[in-house]
Amino acid sequence: MPSIKDIQQLITPELQALNKLIAETLDSPNELMNRIVDNYLRTKGKQIRPIMVILSAKLLGTVNENVIRAAAAVELLHNASLIHDDVVDETKIRRNMPTINGVWDNHIAVLVGDFFVSSSLQLAMQTGDIRIIDAIAKLGKLLSIGELDQIYCARFHNITEPAYMRNIERKTASLFMACVEMGGYAVGASDTDIANIREFARLLGLCFQIKDDIFDYYEDKNIGKPTGNDLREGKITLPLLHVLDTDDSEMKAAMKHLSQQEELSTEEINRLIEYAKANGGIDYAYATMERLKSQAAPILDGFSNKEITRYFSDLIDYTIHREA
């Protein structure tokens, strides 16, 4: 299986420039902010989103300063959304490290998230490209709407597979699509090429969220049991959703009723997880990702830079088979 490190190695100089720019952009006259930011930046994550900005620029042109600015802008906006999500979800640990709200409090975490959003917009402005600025602004709106869509479906139990796919397109795939758009804009790519790689990014983003949702059905090494966080929050994701739609056994009515309860015990969450797994929900989710991958492959065939399209292909394989 392709490794994310192999992909990172291809663009090591660009990632070094990216992280230098992020650190410089987040430097402030406030000592507390600098302490928090310095600690936060020690765990950078996989940086898949800025990687996509850089790879799309390499696919469609030559990396320049605006590519790095755009990549940094999208990474800061993504991290701002994570910081705010941790507040909303009361998450205390992320990437095996304490969250900002876990160390400090919600007030400070929200302010730091806002600082990241403003810094993202500042970097987009520095590109001088109104299309990149517009992409960042639209992305912020889509991420918010995607979260609200998910909350609405959870509260009113109004979820179907098309609604689920629409929600994860707004919540996750939109970010991947914005990445390749900005990479294309920064190198002056044609509208046709940008539209094509944007569709690939949409399919990749859908796979990314489906795989994230699958993780919720399996043991978290930190807690020794399935996390069940989505079900705890009233969110029905693809594995359980598919089984509830297709099961014709006597269990279906009871499981559907259980899934619509306002609050679930750990035992009830585990029952729903096992029901989804035993009735092919996980297999269906993997089959869905493979179907999306098969739709994405011909898109890459249309580009002449086969070295970079291979890395995009590796990225979708990595997404489907990753373990974290």
PDB file of N, CA, C and O in Angstrom, residues 82-146:
ATOM      1  N   LEU A  82     -11.028  22.355  12.921  1.00  0.00           N
ATOM      2  CA  LEU A  82     -10.774  21.312  13.913  1.00  0.00           C
ATOM      3  C   LEU A  82     -10.794  21.878  15.325  1.00  0.00           C
ATOM      4  O   LEU A  82     -11.346  21.256  16.249  1.00  0.00           O
ATOM      5  N   ILE A  83     -10.192  23.042  15.499  1.00  0.00           N
ATOM      6  CA  ILE A  83     -10.168  23.676  16.819  1.00  0.00           C
ATOM      7  C   ILE A  83     -11.585  23.986  17.279  1.00  0.00           C
ATOM      8  O   ILE A  83     -11.964  23.727  18.431  1.00  0.00           O
ATOM      9  N   HIS A  84     -12.394  24.534  16.386  1.00  0.00           N
ATOM     10  CA  HIS A  84     -13.785  24.848  16.731  1.00  0.00           C
ATOM     11  C   HIS A  84     -14.597  23.569  16.955  1.00  0.00           C
ATOM     12  O   HIS A  84     -15.441  23.516  17.857  1.00  0.00           O
ATOM     13  N   ASP A  85     -14.347  22.530  16.149  1.00  0.00           N
ATOM     14  CA  ASP A  85     -15.037  21.249  16.336  1.00  0.00           C
ATOM     15  C   ASP A  85     -14.739  20.660  17.711  1.00  0.00           C
ATOM     16  O   ASP A  85     -15.620  20.079  18.359  1.00  0.00           O
ATOM     17  N   ASP A  86     -13.495  20.779  18.142  1.00  0.00           N
ATOM     18  CA  ASP A  86     -13.116  20.248  19.456  1.00  0.00           C
ATOM     19  C   ASP A  86     -13.893  20.934  20.573  1.00  0.00           C
ATOM     20  O   ASP A  86     -14.244  20.306  21.580  1.00  0.00           O
ATOM     21  N   VAL A  87     -14.173  22.220  20.384  1.00  0.00           N
ATOM     22  CA  VAL A  87     -14.982  22.948  21.371  1.00  0.00           C
ATOM     23  C   VAL A  87     -16.412  22.424  21.366  1.00  0.00           C
ATOM     24  O   VAL A  87     -16.987  22.101  22.413  1.00  0.00           O
ATOM     25  N   VAL A  88     -16.990  22.323  20.177  1.00  0.00           N
ATOM     26  CA  VAL A  88     -18.389  21.877  20.052  1.00  0.00           C
ATOM     27  C   VAL A  88     -18.558  20.456  20.586  1.00  0.00           C
ATOM     28  O   VAL A  88     -19.521  20.157  21.297  1.00  0.00           O
ATOM     29  N   ASP A  89     -17.601  19.574  20.251  1.00  0.00           N
ATOM     30  CA  ASP A  89     -17.700  18.166  20.625  1.00  0.00           C
ATOM     31  C   ASP A  89     -17.107  17.869  22.004  1.00  0.00           C
ATOM     32  O   ASP A  89     -17.125  16.721  22.452  1.00  0.00           O
ATOM     33  N   GLU A  90     -16.541  18.905  22.629  1.00  0.00           N
ATOM     34  CA  GLU A  90     -15.890  18.753  23.935  1.00  0.00           C
ATOM     35  C   GLU A  90     -14.780  17.694  23.871  1.00  0.00           C
ATOM     36  O   GLU A  90     -14.607  16.888  24.783  1.00  0.00           O
ATOM     37  N   THR A  91     -14.051  17.705  22.769  1.00  0.00           N
ATOM     38  CA  THR A  91     -12.953  16.761  22.568  1.00  0.00           C
ATOM     39  C   THR A  91     -11.720  17.237  23.335  1.00  0.00           C
ATOM     40  O   THR A  91     -11.335  18.398  23.234  1.00  0.00           O
ATOM     41  N   LYS A  92     -11.111  16.323  24.076  1.00  0.00           N
ATOM     42  CA  LYS A  92      -9.948  16.678  24.883  1.00  0.00           C
ATOM     43  C   LYS A  92      -8.634  16.160  24.315  1.00  0.00           C
ATOM     44  O   LYS A  92      -7.554  16.628  24.698  1.00  0.00           O
ATOM     45  N   ILE A  93      -8.729  15.163  23.399  1.00  0.00           N
ATOM     46  CA  ILE A  93      -7.523  14.575  22.803  1.00  0.00           C
ATOM     47  C   ILE A  93      -7.699  14.516  21.294  1.00  0.00           C
ATOM     48  O   ILE A  93      -8.738  14.092  20.799  1.00  0.00           O
ATOM     49  N   ARG A  94      -6.694  14.966  20.560  1.00  0.00           N
ATOM     50  CA  ARG A  94      -6.653  14.829  19.102  1.00  0.00           C
ATOM     51  C   ARG A  94      -5.229  14.508  18.706  1.00  0.00           C
ATOM     52  O   ARG A  94      -4.287  15.140  19.192  1.00  0.00           O
ATOM     53  N   ARG A  95      -5.068  13.518  17.802  1.00  0.00           N
ATOM     54  CA  ARG A  95      -3.731  13.077  17.377  1.00  0.00           C
ATOM     55  C   ARG A  95      -2.880  12.691  18.583  1.00  0.00           C
ATOM     56  O   ARG A  95      -1.675  12.975  18.646  1.00  0.00           O
ATOM     57  N   ASN A  96      -3.532  12.084  19.577  1.00  0.00           N
ATOM     58  CA  ASN A  96      -2.863  11.628  20.807  1.00  0.00           C
ATOM     59  C   ASN A  96      -2.247  12.757  21.614  1.00  0.00           C
ATOM     60  O   ASN A  96      -1.353  12.535  22.433  1.00  0.00           O
ATOM     61  N   MET A  97      -2.728  13.966  21.381  1.00  0.00           N
ATOM     62  CA  MET A  97      -2.258  15.133  22.127  1.00  0.00           C
ATOM     63  C   MET A  97      -3.461  15.894  22.685  1.00  0.00           C
ATOM     64  O   MET A  97      -4.538  15.880  22.085  1.00  0.00           O
ATOM     65  N   PRO A  98      -3.290  16.574  23.830  1.00  0.00           N
ATOM     66  CA  PRO A  98      -4.394  17.367  24.372  1.00  0.00           C
ATOM     67  C   PRO A  98      -4.803  18.476  23.400  1.00  0.00           C
ATOM     68  O   PRO A  98      -3.951  19.097  22.758  1.00  0.00           O
ATOM     69  N   THR A  99      -6.098  18.706  23.257  1.00  0.00           N
ATOM     70  CA  THR A  99      -6.588  19.793  22.415  1.00  0.00           C
ATOM     71  C   THR A  99      -6.396  21.130  23.129  1.00  0.00           C
ATOM     72  O   THR A  99      -6.118  21.177  24.331  1.00  0.00           O
ATOM     73  N   ILE A 100      -6.562  22.207  22.383  1.00  0.00           N
ATOM     74  CA  ILE A 100      -6.407  23.533  22.989  1.00  0.00           C
ATOM     75  C   ILE A 100      -7.437  23.745  24.085  1.00  0.00           C
ATOM     76  O   ILE A 100      -7.117  24.223  25.186  1.00  0.00           O
ATOM     77  N   ASN A 101      -8.697  23.374  23.823  1.00  0.00           N
ATOM     78  CA  ASN A 101      -9.724  23.526  24.849  1.00  0.00           C
ATOM     79  C   ASN A 101      -9.505  22.561  26.006  1.00  0.00           C
ATOM     80  O   ASN A 101      -9.933  22.818  27.138  1.00  0.00           O
ATOM     81  N   GLY A 102      -8.805  21.447  25.748  1.00  0.00           N
ATOM     82  CA  GLY A 102      -8.490  20.513  26.817  1.00  0.00           C
ATOM     83  C   GLY A 102      -7.433  21.058  27.765  1.00  0.00           C
ATOM     84  O   GLY A 102      -7.484  20.815  28.976  1.00  0.00           O
ATOM     85  N   VAL A 103      -6.476  21.805  27.215  1.00  0.00           N
ATOM     86  CA  VAL A 103      -5.412  22.390  28.037  1.00  0.00           C
ATOM     87  C   VAL A 103      -5.869  23.692  28.675  1.00  0.00           C
ATOM     88  O   VAL A 103      -5.621  23.943  29.854  1.00  0.00           O
ATOM     89  N   TRP A 104      -6.554  24.515  27.908  1.00  0.00           N
ATOM     90  CA  TRP A 104      -6.949  25.835  28.383  1.00  0.00           C
ATOM     91  C   TRP A 104      -8.456  25.823  28.668  1.00  0.00           C
ATOM     92  O   TRP A 104      -8.901  25.256  29.632  1.00  0.00           O
ATOM     93  N   ASP A 105      -9.253  26.456  27.810  1.00  0.00           N
ATOM     94  CA  ASP A 105     -10.704  26.406  27.965  1.00  0.00           C
ATOM     95  C   ASP A 105     -11.343  26.749  26.630  1.00  0.00           C
ATOM     96  O   ASP A 105     -10.655  27.083  25.659  1.00  0.00           O
ATOM     97  N   ASN A 106     -12.662  26.649  26.565  1.00  0.00           N
ATOM     98  CA  ASN A 106     -13.371  26.888  25.303  1.00  0.00           C
ATOM     99  C   ASN A 106     -13.188  28.310  24.803  1.00  0.00           C
ATOM    100  O   ASN A 106     -13.083  28.550  23.598  1.00  0.00           O
ATOM    101  N   HIS A 107     -13.185  29.273  25.718  1.00  0.00           N
ATOM    102  CA  HIS A 107     -13.048  30.686  25.341  1.00  0.00           C
ATOM    103  C   HIS A 107     -11.752  30.904  24.563  1.00  0.00           C
ATOM    104  O   HIS A 107     -11.746  31.472  23.468  1.00  0.00           O
ATOM    105  N   ILE A 108     -10.656  30.428  25.124  1.00  0.00           N
ATOM    106  CA  ILE A 108      -9.362  30.602  24.471  1.00  0.00           C
ATOM    107  C   ILE A 108      -9.312  29.824  23.160  1.00  0.00           C
ATOM    108  O   ILE A 108      -8.809  30.320  22.142  1.00  0.00           O
ATOM    109  N   ALA A 109      -9.851  28.602  23.144  1.00  0.00           N
ATOM    110  CA  ALA A 109      -9.823  27.789  21.927  1.00  0.00           C
ATOM    111  C   ALA A 109     -10.578  28.466  20.789  1.00  0.00           C
ATOM    112  O   ALA A 109     -10.116  28.465  19.638  1.00  0.00           O
ATOM    113  N   VAL A 110     -11.736  29.059  21.079  1.00  0.00           N
ATOM    114  CA  VAL A 110     -12.507  29.757  20.038  1.00  0.00           C
ATOM    115  C   VAL A 110     -11.712  30.933  19.490  1.00  0.00           C
ATOM    116  O   VAL A 110     -11.666  31.167  18.277  1.00  0.00           O
ATOM    117  N   LEU A 111     -11.056  31.679  20.374  1.00  0.00           N
ATOM    118  CA  LEU A 111     -10.257  32.823  19.937  1.00  0.00           C
ATOM    119  C   LEU A 111      -9.082  32.375  19.066  1.00  0.00           C
ATOM    120  O   LEU A 111      -8.769  33.011  18.052  1.00  0.00           O
ATOM    121  N   VAL A 112      -8.446  31.275  19.441  1.00  0.00           N
ATOM    122  CA  VAL A 112      -7.337  30.759  18.633  1.00  0.00           C
ATOM    123  C   VAL A 112      -7.861  30.299  17.268  1.00  0.00           C
ATOM    124  O   VAL A 112      -7.244  30.576  16.229  1.00  0.00           O
ATOM    125  N   GLY A 113      -9.007  29.625  17.254  1.00  0.00           N
ATOM    126  CA  GLY A 113      -9.609  29.221  15.985  1.00  0.00           C
ATOM    127  C   GLY A 113      -9.916  30.418  15.102  1.00  0.00           C
ATOM    128  O   GLY A 113      -9.663  30.387  13.884  1.00  0.00           O
ATOM    129  N   ASP A 114     -10.444  31.464  15.691  1.00  0.00           N
ATOM    130  CA  ASP A 114     -10.728  32.690  14.933  1.00  0.00           C
ATOM    131  C   ASP A 114      -9.446  33.305  14.375  1.00  0.00           C
ATOM    132  O   ASP A 114      -9.423  33.826  13.254  1.00  0.00           O
ATOM    133  N   PHE A 115      -8.376  33.236  15.164  1.00  0.00           N
ATOM    134  CA  PHE A 115      -7.073  33.751  14.727  1.00  0.00           C
ATOM    135  C   PHE A 115      -6.583  32.976  13.508  1.00  0.00           C
ATOM    136  O   PHE A 115      -6.045  33.562  12.554  1.00  0.00           O
ATOM    137  N   PHE A 116      -6.802  31.673  13.513  1.00  0.00           N
ATOM    138  CA  PHE A 116      -6.422  30.842  12.368  1.00  0.00           C
ATOM    139  C   PHE A 116      -7.251  31.211  11.135  1.00  0.00           C
ATOM    140  O   PHE A 116      -6.718  31.276  10.023  1.00  0.00           O
ATOM    141  N   VAL A 117      -8.548  31.434  11.313  1.00  0.00           N
ATOM    142  CA  VAL A 117      -9.404  31.815  10.182  1.00  0.00           C
ATOM    143  C   VAL A 117      -8.911  33.123   9.570  1.00  0.00           C
ATOM    144  O   VAL A 117      -8.768  33.241   8.336  1.00  0.00           O
ATOM    145  N   SER A 118      -8.660  34.121  10.410  1.00  0.00           N
ATOM    146  CA  SER A 118      -8.199  35.427   9.911  1.00  0.00           C
ATOM    147  C   SER A 118      -6.847  35.295   9.210  1.00  0.00           C
ATOM    148  O   SER A 118      -6.608  35.938   8.179  1.00  0.00           O
ATOM    149  N   SER A 119      -5.975  34.461   9.752  1.00  0.00           N
ATOM    150  CA  SER A 119      -4.665  34.251   9.133  1.00  0.00           C
ATOM    151  C   SER A 119      -4.803  33.572   7.776  1.00  0.00           C
ATOM    152  O   SER A 119      -4.063  33.871   6.830  1.00  0.00           O
ATOM    153  N   SER A 120      -5.770  32.663   7.674  1.00  0.00           N
ATOM    154  CA  SER A 120      -6.039  32.003   6.395  1.00  0.00           C
ATOM    155  C   SER A 120      -6.469  33.018   5.343  1.00  0.00           C
ATOM    156  O   SER A 120      -5.971  33.012   4.207  1.00  0.00           O
ATOM    157  N   LEU A 121      -7.389  33.896   5.714  1.00  0.00           N
ATOM    158  CA  LEU A 121      -7.861  34.933   4.785  1.00  0.00           C
ATOM    159  C   LEU A 121      -6.733  35.884   4.401  1.00  0.00           C
ATOM    160  O   LEU A 121      -6.645  36.329   3.251  1.00  0.00           O
ATOM    161  N   GLN A 122      -5.864  36.185   5.364  1.00  0.00           N
ATOM    162  CA  GLN A 122      -4.729  37.066   5.093  1.00  0.00           C
ATOM    163  C   GLN A 122      -3.818  36.457   4.025  1.00  0.00           C
ATOM    164  O   GLN A 122      -3.390  37.144   3.088  1.00  0.00           O
ATOM    165  N   LEU A 123      -3.547  35.157   4.144  1.00  0.00           N
ATOM    166  CA  LEU A 123      -2.701  34.489   3.159  1.00  0.00           C
ATOM    167  C   LEU A 123      -3.367  34.450   1.791  1.00  0.00           C
ATOM    168  O   LEU A 123      -2.705  34.638   0.763  1.00  0.00           O
ATOM    169  N   ALA A 124      -4.667  34.203   1.762  1.00  0.00           N
ATOM    170  CA  ALA A 124      -5.385  34.207   0.488  1.00  0.00           C
ATOM    171  C   ALA A 124      -5.295  35.578  -0.170  1.00  0.00           C
ATOM    172  O   ALA A 124      -5.092  35.685  -1.388  1.00  0.00           O
ATOM    173  N   MET A 125      -5.433  36.632   0.622  1.00  0.00           N
ATOM    174  CA  MET A 125      -5.325  37.998   0.101  1.00  0.00           C
ATOM    175  C   MET A 125      -3.942  38.252  -0.498  1.00  0.00           C
ATOM    176  O   MET A 125      -3.809  38.935  -1.521  1.00  0.00           O
ATOM    177  N   GLN A 126      -2.907  37.689   0.108  1.00  0.00           N
ATOM    178  CA  GLN A 126      -1.540  37.929  -0.354  1.00  0.00           C
ATOM    179  C   GLN A 126      -1.269  37.317  -1.730  1.00  0.00           C
ATOM    180  O   GLN A 126      -0.317  37.711  -2.402  1.00  0.00           O
ATOM    181  N   THR A 127      -2.114  36.379  -2.150  1.00  0.00           N
ATOM    182  CA  THR A 127      -1.933  35.832  -3.501  1.00  0.00           C
ATOM    183  C   THR A 127      -2.328  36.857  -4.563  1.00  0.00           C
ATOM    184  O   THR A 127      -1.880  36.767  -5.707  1.00  0.00           O
ATOM    185  N   GLY A 128      -3.196  37.801  -4.197  1.00  0.00           N
ATOM    186  CA  GLY A 128      -3.669  38.777  -5.168  1.00  0.00           C
ATOM    187  C   GLY A 128      -4.593  38.190  -6.213  1.00  0.00           C
ATOM    188  O   GLY A 128      -4.928  38.858  -7.199  1.00  0.00           O
ATOM    189  N   ASP A 129      -5.028  36.947  -6.004  1.00  0.00           N
ATOM    190  CA  ASP A 129      -5.899  36.259  -6.972  1.00  0.00           C
ATOM    191  C   ASP A 129      -7.294  36.157  -6.364  1.00  0.00           C
ATOM    192  O   ASP A 129      -7.506  35.425  -5.396  1.00  0.00           O
ATOM    193  N   ILE A 130      -8.236  36.895  -6.939  1.00  0.00           N
ATOM    194  CA  ILE A 130      -9.584  36.943  -6.385  1.00  0.00           C
ATOM    195  C   ILE A 130     -10.239  35.569  -6.381  1.00  0.00           C
ATOM    196  O   ILE A 130     -11.095  35.268  -5.535  1.00  0.00           O
ATOM    197  N   ARG A 131      -9.826  34.697  -7.303  1.00  0.00           N
ATOM    198  CA  ARG A 131     -10.407  33.351  -7.359  1.00  0.00           C
ATOM    199  C   ARG A 131      -9.983  32.519  -6.148  1.00  0.00           C
ATOM    200  O   ARG A 131     -10.786  31.742  -5.610  1.00  0.00           O
ATOM    201  N   ILE A 132      -8.749  32.693  -5.690  1.00  0.00           N
ATOM    202  CA  ILE A 132      -8.278  31.982  -4.499  1.00  0.00           C
ATOM    203  C   ILE A 132      -8.970  32.533  -3.257  1.00  0.00           C
ATOM    204  O   ILE A 132      -9.394  31.776  -2.372  1.00  0.00           O
ATOM    205  N   ILE A 133      -9.107  33.845  -3.194  1.00  0.00           N
ATOM    206  CA  ILE A 133      -9.819  34.472  -2.064  1.00  0.00           C
ATOM    207  C   ILE A 133     -11.258  33.978  -2.026  1.00  0.00           C
ATOM    208  O   ILE A 133     -11.792  33.621  -0.968  1.00  0.00           O
ATOM    209  N   ASP A 134     -11.887  33.936  -3.194  1.00  0.00           N
ATOM    210  CA  ASP A 134     -13.277  33.479  -3.282  1.00  0.00           C
ATOM    211  C   ASP A 134     -13.398  32.012  -2.873  1.00  0.00           C
ATOM    212  O   ASP A 134     -14.359  31.624  -2.184  1.00  0.00           O
ATOM    213  N   ALA A 135     -12.428  31.191  -3.271  1.00  0.00           N
ATOM    214  CA  ALA A 135     -12.467  29.763  -2.934  1.00  0.00           C
ATOM    215  C   ALA A 135     -12.391  29.553  -1.423  1.00  0.00           C
ATOM    216  O   ALA A 135     -13.126  28.738  -0.861  1.00  0.00           O
ATOM    217  N   ILE A 136     -11.517  30.324  -0.747  1.00  0.00           N
ATOM    218  CA  ILE A 136     -11.402  30.217   0.710  1.00  0.00           C
ATOM    219  C   ILE A 136     -12.687  30.678   1.390  1.00  0.00           C
ATOM    220  O   ILE A 136     -13.190  30.046   2.325  1.00  0.00           O
ATOM    221  N   ALA A 137     -13.247  31.794   0.916  1.00  0.00           N
ATOM    222  CA  ALA A 137     -14.478  32.319   1.515  1.00  0.00           C
ATOM    223  C   ALA A 137     -15.641  31.345   1.347  1.00  0.00           C
ATOM    224  O   ALA A 137     -16.394  31.074   2.292  1.00  0.00           O
ATOM    225  N   LYS A 138     -15.794  30.804   0.141  1.00  0.00           N
ATOM    226  CA  LYS A 138     -16.869  29.834  -0.115  1.00  0.00           C
ATOM    227  C   LYS A 138     -16.673  28.570   0.713  1.00  0.00           C
ATOM    228  O   LYS A 138     -17.637  27.971   1.213  1.00  0.00           O
ATOM    229  N   LEU A 139     -15.417  28.176   0.869  1.00  0.00           N
ATOM    230  CA  LEU A 139     -15.122  26.963   1.622  1.00  0.00           C
ATOM    231  C   LEU A 139     -15.564  27.102   3.076  1.00  0.00           C
ATOM    232  O   LEU A 139     -16.152  26.181   3.652  1.00  0.00           O
ATOM    233  N   GLY A 140     -15.278  28.262   3.674  1.00  0.00           N
ATOM    234  CA  GLY A 140     -15.706  28.493   5.053  1.00  0.00           C
ATOM    235  C   GLY A 140     -17.205  28.347   5.207  1.00  0.00           C
ATOM    236  O   GLY A 140     -17.701  27.765   6.179  1.00  0.00           O
ATOM    237  N   LYS A 141     -17.958  28.848   4.229  1.00  0.00           N
ATOM    238  CA  LYS A 141     -19.420  28.722   4.266  1.00  0.00           C
ATOM    239  C   LYS A 141     -19.858  27.268   4.120  1.00  0.00           C
ATOM    240  O   LYS A 141     -20.737  26.791   4.856  1.00  0.00           O
ATOM    241  N   LEU A 142     -19.250  26.551   3.176  1.00  0.00           N
ATOM    242  CA  LEU A 142     -19.636  25.164   2.939  1.00  0.00           C
ATOM    243  C   LEU A 142     -19.353  24.276   4.148  1.00  0.00           C
ATOM    244  O   LEU A 142     -20.150  23.392   4.480  1.00  0.00           O
ATOM    245  N   LEU A 143     -18.222  24.498   4.805  1.00  0.00           N
ATOM    246  CA  LEU A 143     -17.892  23.704   5.988  1.00  0.00           C
ATOM    247  C   LEU A 143     -18.929  23.912   7.080  1.00  0.00           C
ATOM    248  O   LEU A 143     -19.349  22.964   7.750  1.00  0.00           O
ATOM    249  N   SER A 144     -19.375  25.150   7.252  1.00  0.00           N
ATOM    250  CA  SER A 144     -20.386  25.450   8.260  1.00  0.00           C
ATOM    251  C   SER A 144     -21.724  24.807   7.902  1.00  0.00           C
ATOM    252  O   SER A 144     -22.385  24.196   8.749  1.00  0.00           O
ATOM    253  N   ILE A 145     -22.115  24.941   6.633  1.00  0.00           N
ATOM    254  CA  ILE A 145     -23.389  24.363   6.193  1.00  0.00           C
ATOM    255  C   ILE A 145     -23.357  22.843   6.304  1.00  0.00           C
ATOM    256  O   ILE A 145     -24.343  22.213   6.714  1.00  0.00           O
ATOM    257  N   GLY A 146     -22.214  22.242   5.965  1.00  0.00           N
ATOM    258  CA  GLY A 146     -22.086  20.798   6.066  1.00  0.00           C
ATOM    259  C   GLY A 146     -22.285  20.302   7.484  1.00  0.00           C
ATOM    260  O   GLY A 146     -22.956  19.290   7.728  1.00  0.00           O
TER     261      GLY A 146
END
